PDB file of C-alpha atoms and ligand atoms in Angstrom:
ATOM      1  CA  MET A   1      66.589 143.696  98.721  1.00 69.00           C
ATOM      2  CA  SER A   2      63.172 143.091  99.960  1.00 83.00           C
ATOM      3  CA  GLN A   3      61.699 140.092  99.655  1.00 94.00           C
ATOM      4  CA  SER A   4      59.105 138.668  97.568  1.00 98.00           C
ATOM      5  CA  PRO A   5      56.427 137.095  99.037  1.00 98.00           C
ATOM      6  CA  ILE A   6      55.419 132.973  99.438  1.00 99.00           C
ATOM      7  CA  LEU A   7      52.060 131.967  98.354  1.00 99.00           C
ATOM      8  CA  ILE A   8      50.019 129.499 100.669  1.00 98.00           C
ATOM      9  CA  THR A   9      46.967 128.256  99.971  1.00 99.00           C
ATOM     10  CA  GLY A  10      44.519 127.329 102.693  1.00 98.00           C
ATOM     11  CA  GLY A  11      46.528 128.811 104.971  1.00 98.00           C
ATOM     12  CA  ALA A  12      44.279 129.197 107.625  1.00 98.00           C
ATOM     13  CA  GLN A  13      44.842 125.990 109.428  1.00 98.00           C
ATOM     14  CA  ARG A  14      46.702 122.854 110.003  1.00 98.00           C
ATOM     15  CA  LEU A  15      49.345 121.914 108.140  1.00 98.00           C
ATOM     16  CA  GLY A  16      49.361 125.433 105.829  1.00 98.00           C
ATOM     17  CA  ARG A  17      49.097 127.324 109.000  1.00 98.00           C
ATOM     18  CA  HIS A  18      51.783 125.864 110.126  1.00 98.00           C
ATOM     19  CA  CYS A  19      53.583 126.397 107.322  1.00 98.00           C
ATOM     20  CA  ALA A  20      52.907 130.097 107.249  1.00 98.00           C
ATOM     21  CA  GLU A  21      53.659 130.601 110.629  1.00 98.00           C
ATOM     22  CA  ARG A  22      56.914 129.109 110.307  1.00 98.00           C
ATOM     23  CA  LEU A  23      57.649 130.820 106.908  1.00 98.00           C
ATOM     24  CA  LEU A  24      57.106 133.857 109.112  1.00 98.00           C
ATOM     25  CA  ASP A  25      59.250 132.926 111.598  1.00 98.00           C
ATOM     26  CA  ASP A  26      62.086 132.332 109.320  1.00 98.00           C
ATOM     27  CA  GLY A  27      61.695 135.657 107.884  1.00 98.00           C
ATOM     28  CA  HIS A  28      59.656 135.730 104.882  1.00 98.00           C
ATOM     29  CA  PRO A  29      56.382 137.613 103.713  1.00 98.00           C
ATOM     30  CA  VAL A  30      53.312 135.025 103.203  1.00 98.00           C
ATOM     31  CA  ILE A  31      50.314 135.141 101.574  1.00 98.00           C
ATOM     32  CA  VAL A  32      47.791 132.877 102.218  1.00 98.00           C
ATOM     33  CA  THR A  33      44.274 132.312 101.284  1.00 98.00           C
ATOM     34  CA  TYR A  34      41.537 131.023 103.244  1.00 98.00           C
ATOM     35  CA  ARG A  35      37.396 130.469 102.356  1.00 98.00           C
ATOM     36  CA  ARG A  36      36.210 131.353 105.832  1.00 97.00           C
ATOM     37  CA  GLU A  37      36.784 133.999 108.399  1.00 97.00           C
ATOM     38  CA  ARG A  38      38.280 132.654 111.954  1.00 96.00           C
ATOM     39  CA  GLU A  39      40.554 133.245 114.697  1.00 95.00           C
ATOM     40  CA  THR A  40      43.951 132.356 113.149  1.00 96.00           C
ATOM     41  CA  LEU A  41      43.350 134.739 110.335  1.00 98.00           C
ATOM     42  CA  SER A  42      43.802 137.297 112.659  1.00 98.00           C
ATOM     43  CA  GLY A  43      46.987 136.062 114.410  1.00 98.00           C
ATOM     44  CA  LEU A  44      47.882 135.773 110.764  1.00 98.00           C
ATOM     45  CA  ARG A  45      47.834 139.244 110.111  1.00 98.00           C
ATOM     46  CA  GLU A  46      48.918 140.379 113.039  1.00 98.00           C
ATOM     47  CA  ARG A  47      52.752 139.110 112.126  1.00 98.00           C
ATOM     48  CA  GLY A  48      52.453 140.782 108.805  1.00 98.00           C
ATOM     49  CA  ALA A  49      50.717 138.032 106.709  1.00 98.00           C
ATOM     50  CA  VAL A  50      48.191 138.591 103.903  1.00 98.00           C
ATOM     51  CA  THR A  51      45.276 137.139 103.890  1.00 98.00           C
ATOM     52  CA  LEU A  52      43.018 136.830 100.528  1.00 98.00           C
ATOM     53  CA  ALA A  53      39.851 135.019 100.311  1.00 98.00           C
ATOM     54  CA  ALA A  54      39.342 132.495  97.694  1.00 98.00           C
ATOM     55  CA  ASP A  55      36.959 129.437  96.990  1.00 98.00           C
ATOM     56  CA  PHE A  56      38.440 127.342  94.352  1.00 98.00           C
ATOM     57  CA  GLY A  57      35.294 125.308  93.918  1.00 98.00           C
ATOM     58  CA  SER A  58      34.473 126.446  90.263  1.00 98.00           C
ATOM     59  CA  GLU A  59      37.144 128.037  87.460  1.00 98.00           C
ATOM     60  CA  ALA A  60      35.413 131.909  88.215  1.00 98.00           C
ATOM     61  CA  GLY A  61      36.337 131.459  91.523  1.00 98.00           C
ATOM     62  CA  ILE A  62      40.233 130.226  90.664  1.00 99.00           C
ATOM     63  CA  LEU A  63      40.244 133.419  88.070  1.00 99.00           C
ATOM     64  CA  ASP A  64      38.644 135.496  90.526  1.00 98.00           C
ATOM     65  CA  PHE A  65      41.283 134.947  92.879  1.00 99.00           C
ATOM     66  CA  ILE A  66      44.023 134.455  90.576  1.00 98.00           C
ATOM     67  CA  ALA A  67      43.287 138.638  89.818  1.00 98.00           C
ATOM     68  CA  ARG A  68      42.974 139.932  93.610  1.00 98.00           C
ATOM     69  CA  LEU A  69      46.828 137.805  93.924  1.00 98.00           C
ATOM     70  CA  ARG A  70      48.187 140.033  90.751  1.00 98.00           C
ATOM     71  CA  ASP A  71      46.550 143.049  92.153  1.00 98.00           C
ATOM     72  CA  SER A  72      48.357 142.199  95.710  1.00 98.00           C
ATOM     73  CA  THR A  73      51.938 141.580  95.061  1.00 98.00           C
ATOM     74  CA  SER A  74      54.535 142.105  91.712  1.00 98.00           C
ATOM     75  CA  SER A  75      56.474 139.143  92.775  1.00 98.00           C
ATOM     76  CA  LEU A  76      56.324 135.641  93.914  1.00 98.00           C
ATOM     77  CA  ARG A  77      59.343 133.564  95.856  1.00 98.00           C
ATOM     78  CA  ALA A  78      56.776 130.467  95.738  1.00 99.00           C
ATOM     79  CA  ILE A  79      53.699 129.119  95.565  1.00 99.00           C
ATOM     80  CA  ILE A  80      52.697 126.461  98.126  1.00 99.00           C
ATOM     81  CA  HIS A  81      49.382 124.332  96.780  1.00 99.00           C
ATOM     82  CA  ASN A  82      48.585 122.985 100.130  1.00 99.00           C
ATOM     83  CA  ALA A  83      44.439 123.736  99.371  1.00 99.00           C
ATOM     84  CA  GLY A  84      42.752 120.350  99.194  1.00 98.00           C
ATOM     85  CA  GLU A  85      39.960 118.124 100.630  1.00 98.00           C
ATOM     86  CA  TRP A  86      39.737 114.577 101.737  1.00 97.00           C
ATOM     87  CA  LEU A  87      36.584 113.072 100.893  1.00 97.00           C
ATOM     88  CA  SER A  88      35.052 109.431 100.547  1.00 98.00           C
ATOM     89  CA  ASP A  89      33.776 108.157  97.411  1.00 98.00           C
ATOM     90  CA  PRO A  90      29.862 108.938  97.826  1.00 98.00           C
ATOM     91  CA  GLU A  91      26.857 107.071  96.626  1.00 98.00           C
ATOM     92  CA  PRO A  92      26.742 107.234  92.731  1.00 98.00           C
ATOM     93  CA  GLU A  93      24.371 110.010  92.385  1.00 98.00           C
ATOM     94  CA  ALA A  94      26.686 112.159  93.844  1.00 98.00           C
ATOM     95  CA  ALA A  95      29.785 111.092  92.365  1.00 98.00           C
ATOM     96  CA  GLY A  96      29.856 113.616  89.806  1.00 98.00           C
ATOM     97  CA  ALA A  97      29.699 116.287  91.896  1.00 98.00           C
ATOM     98  CA  THR A  98      32.565 114.853  94.392  1.00 98.00           C
ATOM     99  CA  PHE A  99      34.791 113.707  91.624  1.00 98.00           C
ATOM    100  CA  GLU A 100      34.602 117.835  90.155  1.00 98.00           C
ATOM    101  CA  ARG A 101      34.758 119.045  93.671  1.00 98.00           C
ATOM    102  CA  LEU A 102      38.172 117.515  93.733  1.00 98.00           C
ATOM    103  CA  PHE A 103      39.314 118.059  90.613  1.00 99.00           C
ATOM    104  CA  ARG A 104      38.392 121.573  90.934  1.00 99.00           C
ATOM    105  CA  VAL A 105      40.593 122.420  94.336  1.00 99.00           C
ATOM    106  CA  HIS A 106      43.239 119.408  93.642  1.00 99.00           C
ATOM    107  CA  MET A 107      44.250 119.712  89.876  1.00 99.00           C
ATOM    108  CA  GLN A 108      42.218 123.103  87.905  1.00 99.00           C
ATOM    109  CA  ALA A 109      43.424 125.697  91.077  1.00 99.00           C
ATOM    110  CA  PRO A 110      47.103 124.738  91.209  1.00 99.00           C
ATOM    111  CA  TYR A 111      47.269 124.149  87.043  1.00 99.00           C
ATOM    112  CA  LEU A 112      45.768 127.820  86.485  1.00 99.00           C
ATOM    113  CA  ILE A 113      47.254 129.657  89.457  1.00 99.00           C
ATOM    114  CA  ASN A 114      51.061 128.036  88.208  1.00 99.00           C
ATOM    115  CA  LEU A 115      49.963 129.172  84.604  1.00 98.00           C
ATOM    116  CA  HIS A 116      48.871 133.070  85.375  1.00 98.00           C
ATOM    117  CA  ALA A 117      51.201 133.261  88.144  1.00 98.00           C
ATOM    118  CA  ARG A 118      54.455 131.786  86.247  1.00 98.00           C
ATOM    119  CA  SER A 119      55.073 136.003  85.816  1.00 98.00           C
ATOM    120  CA  LEU A 120      55.176 137.025  89.150  1.00 98.00           C
ATOM    121  CA  LEU A 121      57.026 133.708  90.213  1.00 98.00           C
ATOM    122  CA  GLU A 122      59.864 134.823  87.408  1.00 98.00           C
ATOM    123  CA  ALA A 123      60.127 138.548  88.682  1.00 98.00           C
ATOM    124  CA  CYS A 124      61.036 138.048  91.866  1.00 98.00           C
ATOM    125  CA  GLN A 125      64.614 138.766  92.077  1.00 97.00           C
ATOM    126  CA  GLU A 126      66.114 135.958  94.411  1.00 97.00           C
ATOM    127  CA  PRO A 127      68.075 133.605  93.008  1.00 96.00           C
ATOM    128  CA  GLN A 128      65.359 130.574  93.931  1.00 98.00           C
ATOM    129  CA  ARG A 129      61.915 130.497  93.219  1.00 98.00           C
ATOM    130  CA  ASP A 130      59.888 127.141  93.920  1.00 99.00           C
ATOM    131  CA  ILE A 131      56.312 125.745  93.313  1.00 99.00           C
ATOM    132  CA  VAL A 132      55.324 123.167  95.695  1.00 99.00           C
ATOM    133  CA  HIS A 133      52.370 120.682  95.137  1.00 99.00           C
ATOM    134  CA  ILE A 134      51.160 118.835  98.133  1.00 99.00           C
ATOM    135  CA  THR A 135      50.216 115.429  97.324  1.00 98.00           C
ATOM    136  CA  ASP A 136      49.580 112.592  99.366  1.00 98.00           C
ATOM    137  CA  SER A 137      51.561 109.071  99.559  1.00 97.00           C
ATOM    138  CA  VAL A 138      48.132 106.941  98.567  1.00 96.00           C
ATOM    139  CA  VAL A 139      48.560 108.092  95.107  1.00 97.00           C
ATOM    140  CA  GLN A 140      51.558 105.358  94.963  1.00 94.00           C
ATOM    141  CA  ARG A 141      48.228 102.576  95.732  1.00 95.00           C
ATOM    142  CA  GLY A 142      45.246 103.756  95.227  1.00 96.00           C
ATOM    143  CA  ALA A 143      42.889 104.035  97.440  1.00 96.00           C
ATOM    144  CA  SER A 144      39.532 101.887  98.291  1.00 97.00           C
ATOM    145  CA  GLY A 145      36.869 104.258  98.836  1.00 98.00           C
ATOM    146  CA  GLN A 146      38.842 107.370  98.291  1.00 98.00           C
ATOM    147  CA  SER A 147      39.397 106.736  94.156  1.00 98.00           C
ATOM    148  CA  ALA A 148      38.146 110.131  93.290  1.00 98.00           C
ATOM    149  CA  TYR A 149      40.483 111.950  95.874  1.00 98.00           C
ATOM    150  CA  ALA A 150      43.293 109.904  94.944  1.00 98.00           C
ATOM    151  CA  ALA A 151      43.297 110.303  91.417  1.00 98.00           C
ATOM    152  CA  THR A 152      42.947 113.993  91.265  1.00 98.00           C
ATOM    153  CA  LYS A 153      46.116 113.837  93.701  1.00 98.00           C
ATOM    154  CA  ALA A 154      47.545 111.393  90.799  1.00 98.00           C
ATOM    155  CA  GLY A 155      46.621 114.616  88.644  1.00 98.00           C
ATOM    156  CA  LEU A 156      48.456 116.811  90.939  1.00 99.00           C
ATOM    157  CA  GLU A 157      51.513 114.741  91.107  1.00 98.00           C
ATOM    158  CA  SER A 158      51.823 114.683  87.453  1.00 98.00           C
ATOM    159  CA  LEU A 159      51.418 118.130  86.791  1.00 99.00           C
ATOM    160  CA  THR A 160      54.315 118.518  89.383  1.00 99.00           C
ATOM    161  CA  ARG A 161      56.921 116.840  86.528  1.00 98.00           C
ATOM    162  CA  SER A 162      55.224 118.632  83.613  1.00 98.00           C
ATOM    163  CA  PHE A 163      55.607 122.112  84.938  1.00 98.00           C
ATOM    164  CA  ALA A 164      59.369 120.811  86.267  1.00 98.00           C
ATOM    165  CA  ALA A 165      60.064 120.656  82.546  1.00 98.00           C
ATOM    166  CA  GLN A 166      57.761 123.556  81.410  1.00 98.00           C
ATOM    167  CA  PHE A 167      59.145 125.923  84.338  1.00 98.00           C
ATOM    168  CA  ALA A 168      63.022 124.593  84.004  1.00 98.00           C
ATOM    169  CA  PRO A 169      65.335 126.390  84.821  1.00 97.00           C
ATOM    170  CA  THR A 170      64.007 129.502  86.076  1.00 98.00           C
ATOM    171  CA  ILE A 171      61.058 128.001  88.265  1.00 98.00           C
ATOM    172  CA  GLN A 172      61.530 124.521  90.281  1.00 98.00           C
ATOM    173  CA  VAL A 173      58.412 122.560  90.466  1.00 99.00           C
ATOM    174  CA  ASN A 174      58.404 119.514  93.646  1.00 99.00           C
ATOM    175  CA  ALA A 175      55.656 117.827  95.225  1.00 99.00           C
ATOM    176  CA  ILE A 176      55.589 116.832  98.899  1.00 98.00           C
ATOM    177  CA  ALA A 177      53.552 113.342  99.574  1.00 98.00           C
ATOM    178  CA  PRO A 178      52.400 113.104 102.954  1.00 98.00           C
ATOM    179  CA  GLY A 179      51.276 109.620 104.794  1.00 96.00           C
ATOM    180  CA  LEU A 180      48.844 110.378 107.891  1.00 95.00           C
ATOM    181  CA  VAL A 181      50.729 112.960 109.109  1.00 97.00           C
ATOM    182  CA  MET A 182      47.579 115.088 110.947  1.00 96.00           C
ATOM    183  CA  LEU A 183      44.467 113.538 112.266  1.00 92.00           C
ATOM    184  CA  ASN A 184      41.237 114.851 112.395  1.00 86.00           C
ATOM    185  CA  GLU A 185      38.952 114.852 114.543  1.00 80.00           C
ATOM    186  CA  GLY A 186      37.276 111.616 115.659  1.00 73.00           C
ATOM    187  CA  ASP A 187      39.797 109.830 113.135  1.00 70.00           C
ATOM    188  CA  ASP A 188      41.937 107.289 115.077  1.00 63.00           C
ATOM    189  CA  GLY A 189      44.501 106.549 112.179  1.00 56.00           C
ATOM    190  CA  ASP A 190      43.647 102.867 111.406  1.00 56.00           C
ATOM    191  CA  GLY A 191      43.746 102.190 115.259  1.00 55.00           C
ATOM    192  CA  SER A 192      46.894  99.893 115.002  1.00 57.00           C
ATOM    193  CA  ARG A 193      49.410 101.785 117.874  1.00 55.00           C
ATOM    194  CA  GLU A 194      52.743 101.350 115.786  1.00 67.00           C
ATOM    195  CA  ARG A 195      51.497 103.730 113.374  1.00 78.00           C
ATOM    196  CA  ARG A 196      53.242 107.309 114.548  1.00 91.00           C
ATOM    197  CA  VAL A 197      51.178 110.402 113.491  1.00 94.00           C
ATOM    198  CA  PRO A 198      54.354 113.077 113.080  1.00 96.00           C
ATOM    199  CA  GLY A 199      52.258 116.096 112.673  1.00 97.00           C
ATOM    200  CA  PRO A 200      52.755 119.051 110.885  1.00 98.00           C
ATOM    201  CA  GLY A 201      56.520 119.910 111.624  1.00 98.00           C
ATOM    202  CA  VAL A 202      57.595 116.532 109.399  1.00 98.00           C
ATOM    203  CA  ILE A 203      55.932 118.965 106.151  1.00 98.00           C
ATOM    204  CA  TYR A 204      57.676 122.090 106.962  1.00 98.00           C
ATOM    205  CA  GLN A 205      61.145 120.345 107.288  1.00 98.00           C
ATOM    206  CA  THR A 206      60.798 118.995 104.065  1.00 98.00           C
ATOM    207  CA  LEU A 207      59.086 122.475 102.491  1.00 99.00           C
ATOM    208  CA  ARG A 208      62.328 124.081 103.804  1.00 98.00           C
ATOM    209  CA  TYR A 209      64.875 121.618 102.113  1.00 98.00           C
ATOM    210  CA  LEU A 210      62.949 122.083  98.807  1.00 98.00           C
ATOM    211  CA  LEU A 211      63.432 126.192  99.339  1.00 98.00           C
ATOM    212  CA  ASP A 212      66.601 125.696 100.469  1.00 98.00           C
ATOM    213  CA  ASN A 213      68.056 123.366  97.663  1.00 98.00           C
ATOM    214  CA  ASP A 214      68.666 124.852  94.206  1.00 98.00           C
ATOM    215  CA  PHE A 215      68.853 121.805  92.109  1.00 98.00           C
ATOM    216  CA  VAL A 216      65.895 119.899  92.961  1.00 98.00           C
ATOM    217  CA  SER A 217      63.552 120.140  90.278  1.00 98.00           C
ATOM    218  CA  GLY A 218      60.618 117.409  89.117  1.00 98.00           C
ATOM    219  CA  THR A 219      60.358 115.276  92.433  1.00 98.00           C
ATOM    220  CA  VAL A 220      58.119 113.728  94.747  1.00 98.00           C
ATOM    221  CA  VAL A 221      59.244 113.871  98.352  1.00 98.00           C
ATOM    222  CA  PRO A 222      57.572 111.051 100.051  1.00 97.00           C
ATOM    223  CA  VAL A 223      56.534 111.652 103.826  1.00 97.00           C
ATOM    224  CA  ASP A 224      55.313 109.003 105.159  1.00 95.00           C
ATOM    225  CA  GLY A 225      57.826 107.403 106.950  1.00 94.00           C
ATOM    226  CA  GLY A 226      58.482 104.786 104.559  1.00 90.00           C
ATOM    227  CA  ARG A 227      55.133 103.238 105.454  1.00 83.00           C
ATOM    228  CA  TYR A 228      54.366 102.986 101.493  1.00 68.00           C
ATOM    229  CA  SER A 229      56.951 104.208  99.652  1.00 58.00           C
ATOM    230  CA  VAL A 230      59.631 101.519 100.093  1.00 57.00           C
TER     231      VAL A 230
HETATM  232  N1  LIG B 321      46.907 115.669 107.220  1.00 63.03           N
HETATM  233  C1  LIG B 321      47.304 114.719 107.031  1.00 63.03           C
HETATM  234  O1  LIG B 321      47.765 113.740 107.173  1.00 63.03           O
HETATM  235  C2  LIG B 321      47.406 114.873 104.733  1.00 63.03           C
HETATM  236  C3  LIG B 321      47.498 115.805 104.188  1.00 63.03           C
HETATM  237  N2  LIG B 321      47.552 115.836 103.191  1.00 63.03           N
HETATM  238  C4  LIG B 321      47.580 116.701 102.424  1.00 63.03           C
HETATM  239  O2  LIG B 321      47.930 118.099 102.776  1.00 63.03           O
HETATM  240  C5  LIG B 321      46.958 119.351 102.859  1.00 63.03           C
HETATM  241  C6  LIG B 321      47.007 119.938 103.838  1.00 63.03           C
HETATM  242  O3  LIG B 321      46.430 118.877 104.541  1.00 63.03           O
HETATM  243  P1  LIG B 321      45.329 119.359 106.129  1.00 63.03           P
HETATM  244  O4  LIG B 321      45.833 120.679 106.611  1.00 63.03           O
HETATM  245  O5  LIG B 321      44.851 118.235 106.852  1.00 63.03           O
HETATM  246  O6  LIG B 321      44.072 119.947 105.180  1.00 63.03           O
HETATM  247  P2  LIG B 321      42.731 120.244 105.273  1.00 63.03           P
HETATM  248  O7  LIG B 321      41.712 119.659 105.068  1.00 63.03           O
HETATM  249  O8  LIG B 321      43.030 121.218 106.820  1.00 63.03           O
HETATM  250  O9  LIG B 321      42.599 121.626 104.254  1.00 63.03           O
HETATM  251  C7  LIG B 321      43.393 122.814 104.012  1.00 63.03           C
HETATM  252  C8  LIG B 321      42.870 123.889 103.550  1.00 63.03           C
HETATM  253  O10 LIG B 321      42.268 123.744 102.537  1.00 63.03           O
HETATM  254  C9  LIG B 321      41.592 124.368 101.979  1.00 63.03           C
HETATM  255  N3  LIG B 321      40.366 124.384 100.717  1.00 63.03           N
HETATM  256  C10 LIG B 321      39.821 122.916 100.549  1.00 63.03           C
HETATM  257  N4  LIG B 321      38.677 122.933  99.642  1.00 63.03           N
HETATM  258  C11 LIG B 321      39.180 124.349  99.006  1.00 63.03           C
HETATM  259  C12 LIG B 321      38.552 125.121  97.960  1.00 63.03           C
HETATM  260  N5  LIG B 321      37.525 124.700  97.224  1.00 63.03           N
HETATM  261  N6  LIG B 321      39.047 126.039  97.793  1.00 63.03           N
HETATM  262  C13 LIG B 321      39.731 126.857  98.689  1.00 63.03           C
HETATM  263  N7  LIG B 321      40.268 125.784  99.783  1.00 63.03           N
HETATM  264  C14 LIG B 321      39.818 125.164 100.107  1.00 63.03           C
HETATM  265  C15 LIG B 321      40.352 124.972 103.141  1.00 63.03           C
HETATM  266  O11 LIG B 321      40.321 126.489 103.651  1.00 63.03           O
HETATM  267  P3  LIG B 321      39.512 126.847 104.433  1.00 63.03           P
HETATM  268  O12 LIG B 321      39.468 126.030 105.827  1.00 63.03           O
HETATM  269  O13 LIG B 321      39.123 128.361 104.776  1.00 63.03           O
HETATM  270  O14 LIG B 321      37.660 126.350 103.658  1.00 63.03           O
HETATM  271  C16 LIG B 321      41.688 123.896 104.315  1.00 63.03           C
HETATM  272  O15 LIG B 321      41.825 125.371 105.281  1.00 63.03           O
HETATM  273  C17 LIG B 321      46.086 118.960 101.788  1.00 63.03           C
HETATM  274  O16 LIG B 321      46.540 119.311 100.656  1.00 63.03           O
HETATM  275  C18 LIG B 321      46.127 117.556 102.249  1.00 63.03           C
HETATM  276  O17 LIG B 321      45.135 116.334 101.031  1.00 63.03           O
HETATM  277  C19 LIG B 321      47.803 114.509 102.264  1.00 63.03           C
HETATM  278  C20 LIG B 321      48.083 113.667 103.423  1.00 63.03           C
HETATM  279  C21 LIG B 321      47.764 113.281 104.630  1.00 63.03           C
HETATM  280  N1  LIG B 322      42.710 118.346 102.746  1.00 63.03           N
HETATM  281  C1  LIG B 322      43.212 117.080 103.592  1.00 63.03           C
HETATM  282  N2  LIG B 322      43.309 115.867 102.817  1.00 63.03           N
HETATM  283  C2  LIG B 322      43.896 114.511 104.078  1.00 63.03           C
HETATM  284  C3  LIG B 322      43.558 114.845 105.088  1.00 63.03           C
HETATM  285  C4  LIG B 322      42.826 116.256 105.786  1.00 63.03           C
HETATM  286  O1  LIG B 322      42.655 116.068 106.562  1.00 63.03           O
HETATM  287  N3  LIG B 322      42.566 116.788 104.906  1.00 63.03           N
HETATM  288  N4  LIG B 322      44.029 113.834 106.172  1.00 63.03           N
HETATM  289  C5  LIG B 322      44.481 112.865 105.479  1.00 63.03           C
HETATM  290  C6  LIG B 322      44.812 111.548 106.286  1.00 63.03           C
HETATM  291  O2  LIG B 322      45.893 110.829 105.956  1.00 63.03           O
HETATM  292  C7  LIG B 322      43.824 110.218 106.200  1.00 63.03           C
HETATM  293  O3  LIG B 322      44.404 109.157 106.675  1.00 63.03           O
HETATM  294  C8  LIG B 322      42.744 110.745 107.004  1.00 63.03           C
HETATM  295  O4  LIG B 322      43.044 111.674 107.954  1.00 63.03           O
HETATM  296  C9  LIG B 322      44.460 112.554 103.641  1.00 63.03           C
HETATM  297  N5  LIG B 322      44.217 113.469 103.200  1.00 63.03           N
END
């Protein structure tokens, strides 16, 4: 039986790319989305990954991607909503545009893709189908200066629970809530020495656990070293 592909949004770099490479290592067909062409995509294509351009900055962009996704596959084993932006709250004059931008990528895109691609997951002939939302451990405590980011990630966390109930029992829906796992260029974390920044492997370990367990749905798994979840 041929395997259905796993879709990862924002798979051209960092966490998404790491998970895409690891899923290919584990023998899964993979579809990744990207906004701009780059060298890493060539490497993924050489390994057989399908790459689809997608800009979730507008409803039209999301729906355009969904149409091309449905043209590219007749089923899906899983959808990993990894795409996201880490934006600080700007000056009030620009705050509306920032909030809308984060709402689109963190909430509207997962919402519309899940609803429109449900039939692709249902068409999967494998015993398990999964949706995984990548949220953020910051949801538990809020984020001074990144309130729009935290609020839209909280919305994605809520969508996890709603879709888990709505899609049961044929599709499992869970979230992974990372703490700081990969630094950005020029970002030294909070400067404290004891704060370990583990890299993307801890996220793939958690994704692997969810994909391999057919009795887990509606959960949010914090991956933050216990920093904010205990
Ligand atoms: N890094 C960390 O320590 C943490 C990460 N997370 C979450 O984990 C996920 C991955 O993190 P990380 O790898 O650092 O993320 P990145 O900042 O590298 O962004 C991931 C991808 O999201 C895509 N993306 C962003 N906005 C849009 C959009 N409007 N439409 C389509 N694609 C978009 C980008 O695609 P492209 O590059 O092609 O433009 C990018 O490659 C994110 O959701 C993030 O919020 C949560 C907590 C901590
Ligand atoms: N889309 C992104 N989301 C987040 C990032 C990132 O780099 N891209 N980084 C974090 C870190 O936890 C933050 O502390 C700064 O690196 C949160 N979300």
